[in-house]
Amino acid sequence: MDCISKCGRILLVVLNVIFLIIGLVIFALGMVLKFGFEKIKPYLDDALNTVKGGISEIMKSSGNLGAPKLSDNELKEIDELVEIAESILKDVALALIIVGSVMLIIVLLGCCGACYKIKIFLFLYSVIIFILLVAMVTVAGLYLNKREIIDDKVKPILKTTIKDSYKGLQGINFISLAWNFAMQQFSCCGVDNSKDFEVCTNWKRKPISQFFPNINAPLVCCKKMPDAKNPGQNDLDCAITPKSATSNFETGCYDVLWSYVEKYNKIVMTVVILVSLIEAVIIFLGCWIACKEGDGKVSPSD
């Protein structure tokens, strides 16, 4: 029994040292993002200039399709991308600092409890790991078997971004750029299909002229973008009367992205199983040591 307890304490300390390193890395990364943002900002500025240049080229090549010819003042609107990036990075930094700090506290409980046989530390440590285990298995179960729960939470949020902020090729705001990029990159249209755009409040359905019919799907949903130099009504048929042969209007981006994620199900399951086993071993060792040796005292020979 004494040998099992000593080996268990050693294994518990080794595992916690690994988690300590991971926690320190996460905490340090959060601190760098939080307090060293000024050193990162030049890279964001470079990225912004690249985005501006790319958008200018897109507008130049598709100007007759309703995309605006951007002036310097209009290009300044894209500067909000940097502000959004700054806000996101600061939130990510705070999250990393919190996660890293929590990991360090948990690790200290485990190491101190194992090294000094402090029963209350070991039991508290085991309870926390058990909660994390239950949470991880629950999330993994929802991901694999209860997708509709995730869908019900995520889809309405995505559809709201389309309804309130999407502006088609005319849009140079973050939401429009993001959706245009996603729909072109993944050959899809909207969250579920092109019907998601029927409630758009800022999307102009006559991108070229008032004499043209309304388009019923974004131009980026076309499998082949219309001729930008001299577009006619026939060139816009893929958006005016979308068909499966000419448009991705029936293919939702949500399902496409979900299918992409599902390709890694085996990897996700492998990771979940391995982490669950490690956490189960940690819980067992923590409770075992607390019950067999935990008395709050350590002799020099220990």
mmCIF file of C-alpha atoms in Angstrom, residues 27-44 86 89-90 93-94 97:
data_model
loop_
_atom_site.group_PDB
_atom_site.id
_atom_site.type_symbol
_atom_site.label_atom_id
_atom_site.label_comp_id
_atom_site.label_asym_id
_atom_site.label_seq_id
_atom_site.Cartn_x
_atom_site.Cartn_y
_atom_site.Cartn_z
ATOM 1 C CA PHE A 27 -0.807 32.633 -18.932
ATOM 2 C CA ALA A 28 2.324 34.093 -20.561
ATOM 3 C CA LEU A 29 0.627 34.277 -23.966
ATOM 4 C CA GLY A 30 -2.308 36.111 -22.408
ATOM 5 C CA MET A 31 0.025 38.581 -20.696
ATOM 6 C CA VAL A 32 1.881 39.227 -23.955
ATOM 7 C CA LEU A 33 -1.367 39.918 -25.808
ATOM 8 C CA LYS A 34 -2.678 42.073 -22.969
ATOM 9 C CA PHE A 35 0.347 44.220 -22.218
ATOM 10 C CA GLY A 36 2.430 43.838 -25.369
ATOM 11 C CA PHE A 37 -0.286 44.744 -27.850
ATOM 12 C CA GLU A 38 1.630 47.779 -29.110
ATOM 13 C CA LYS A 39 4.324 45.432 -30.399
ATOM 14 C CA ILE A 40 1.706 43.369 -32.239
ATOM 15 C CA LYS A 41 -0.182 46.367 -33.663
ATOM 16 C CA PRO A 42 2.291 47.012 -36.545
ATOM 17 C CA TYR A 43 1.529 43.512 -37.844
ATOM 18 C CA LEU A 44 -2.198 44.288 -37.714
ATOM 19 C CA GLU A 86 -7.956 44.854 -31.058
ATOM 20 C CA LEU A 89 -7.388 40.154 -29.043
ATOM 21 C CA LYS A 90 -7.949 41.889 -25.714
ATOM 22 C CA ALA A 93 -5.883 37.820 -23.808
ATOM 23 C CA LEU A 94 -8.166 38.147 -20.773
ATOM 24 C CA ILE A 97 -4.952 34.917 -18.442
#
